[in-house]
Coordinates of C-alpha atoms in Angstrom, one line a residue:
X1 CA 9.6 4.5 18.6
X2 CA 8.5 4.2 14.7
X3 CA 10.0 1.1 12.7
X4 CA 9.5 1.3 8.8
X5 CA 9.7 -2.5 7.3
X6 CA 9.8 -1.5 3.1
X7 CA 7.8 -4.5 1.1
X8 CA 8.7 -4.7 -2.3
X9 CA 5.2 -5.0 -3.9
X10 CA 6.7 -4.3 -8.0
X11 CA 5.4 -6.6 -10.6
X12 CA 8.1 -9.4 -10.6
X13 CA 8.5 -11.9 -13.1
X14 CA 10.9 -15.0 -12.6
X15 CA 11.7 -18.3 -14.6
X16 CA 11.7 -19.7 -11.1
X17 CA 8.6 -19.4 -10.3
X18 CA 8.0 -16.4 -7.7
X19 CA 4.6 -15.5 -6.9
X20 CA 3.3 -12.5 -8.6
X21 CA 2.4 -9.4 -6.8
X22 CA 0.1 -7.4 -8.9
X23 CA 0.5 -3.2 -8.8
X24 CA -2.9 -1.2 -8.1
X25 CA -4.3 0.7 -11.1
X26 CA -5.6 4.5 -10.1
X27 CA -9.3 3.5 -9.0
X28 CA -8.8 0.0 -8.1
X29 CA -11.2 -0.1 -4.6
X30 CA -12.2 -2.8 -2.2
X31 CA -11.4 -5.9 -4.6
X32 CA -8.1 -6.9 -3.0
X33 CA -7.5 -8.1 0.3
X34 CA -3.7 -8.0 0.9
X35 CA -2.1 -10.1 4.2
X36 CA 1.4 -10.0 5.1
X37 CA 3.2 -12.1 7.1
X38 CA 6.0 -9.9 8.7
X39 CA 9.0 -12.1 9.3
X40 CA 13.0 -11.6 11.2
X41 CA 15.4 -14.0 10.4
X42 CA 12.9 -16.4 9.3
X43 CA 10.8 -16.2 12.2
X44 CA 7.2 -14.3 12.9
X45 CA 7.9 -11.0 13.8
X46 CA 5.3 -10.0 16.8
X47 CA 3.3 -7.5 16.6
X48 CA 1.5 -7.5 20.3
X49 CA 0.7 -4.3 21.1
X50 CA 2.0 -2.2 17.6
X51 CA 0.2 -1.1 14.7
X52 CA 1.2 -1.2 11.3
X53 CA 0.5 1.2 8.5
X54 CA 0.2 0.8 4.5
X55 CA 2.4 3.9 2.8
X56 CA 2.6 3.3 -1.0
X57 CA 4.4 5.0 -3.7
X58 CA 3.6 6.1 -7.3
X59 CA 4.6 5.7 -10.0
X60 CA 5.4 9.4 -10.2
X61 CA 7.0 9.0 -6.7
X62 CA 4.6 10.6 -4.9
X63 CA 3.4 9.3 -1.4
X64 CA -0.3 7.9 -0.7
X65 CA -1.5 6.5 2.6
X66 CA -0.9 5.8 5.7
X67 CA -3.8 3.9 5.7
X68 CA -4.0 1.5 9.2
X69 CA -3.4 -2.6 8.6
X70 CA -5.8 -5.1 11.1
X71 CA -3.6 -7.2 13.2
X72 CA -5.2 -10.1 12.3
X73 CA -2.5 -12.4 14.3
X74 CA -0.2 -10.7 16.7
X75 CA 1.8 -12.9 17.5
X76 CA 2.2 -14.8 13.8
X77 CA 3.2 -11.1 12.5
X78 CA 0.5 -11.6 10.5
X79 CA -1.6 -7.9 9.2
X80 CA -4.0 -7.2 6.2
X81 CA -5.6 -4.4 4.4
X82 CA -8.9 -4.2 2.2
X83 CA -7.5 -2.3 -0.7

């Protein structure tokens, strides 16, 4: 069974604080290493034995990916990509 989990990675900017997230500019390569911790109701989400799968949009809408995350923890829900 497939499970989509939709991360919100638009530029944000808050009075309060929030940590940034950064969009990707069209030829942007190998200079970002981005880790996600994949949390449910405020606890790691386990990943033993899945995979997990970067999917991004465009600004135009259009669909790029799926490019295949490393596990790097299992069990801490814990993934990464070299972007």
């Amino acid at each position: 069974m497939d499970q989509t989990i939709r991360l919100d990675a638009k530029k944000r900017e808050s009075s309060f604080c929030e940590e940034k997230i950064y969009p990707l500019r069209r030829g942007e390569r190998n200079n970002l290493l981005l880790t996600v911790k994949i949390c449910e109701d405020r606890k790691p989400y386990d990943l033993t034995g899945k995979t997990a799968s970067l999917v991004a949009t465009t600004a135009a809408g259009a669909s790029v990916g799926p490019y295949r995350l490393e596990i790097a923890d299992e069990a801490a829900g814990v993934a990464r990509i070299l972007l």
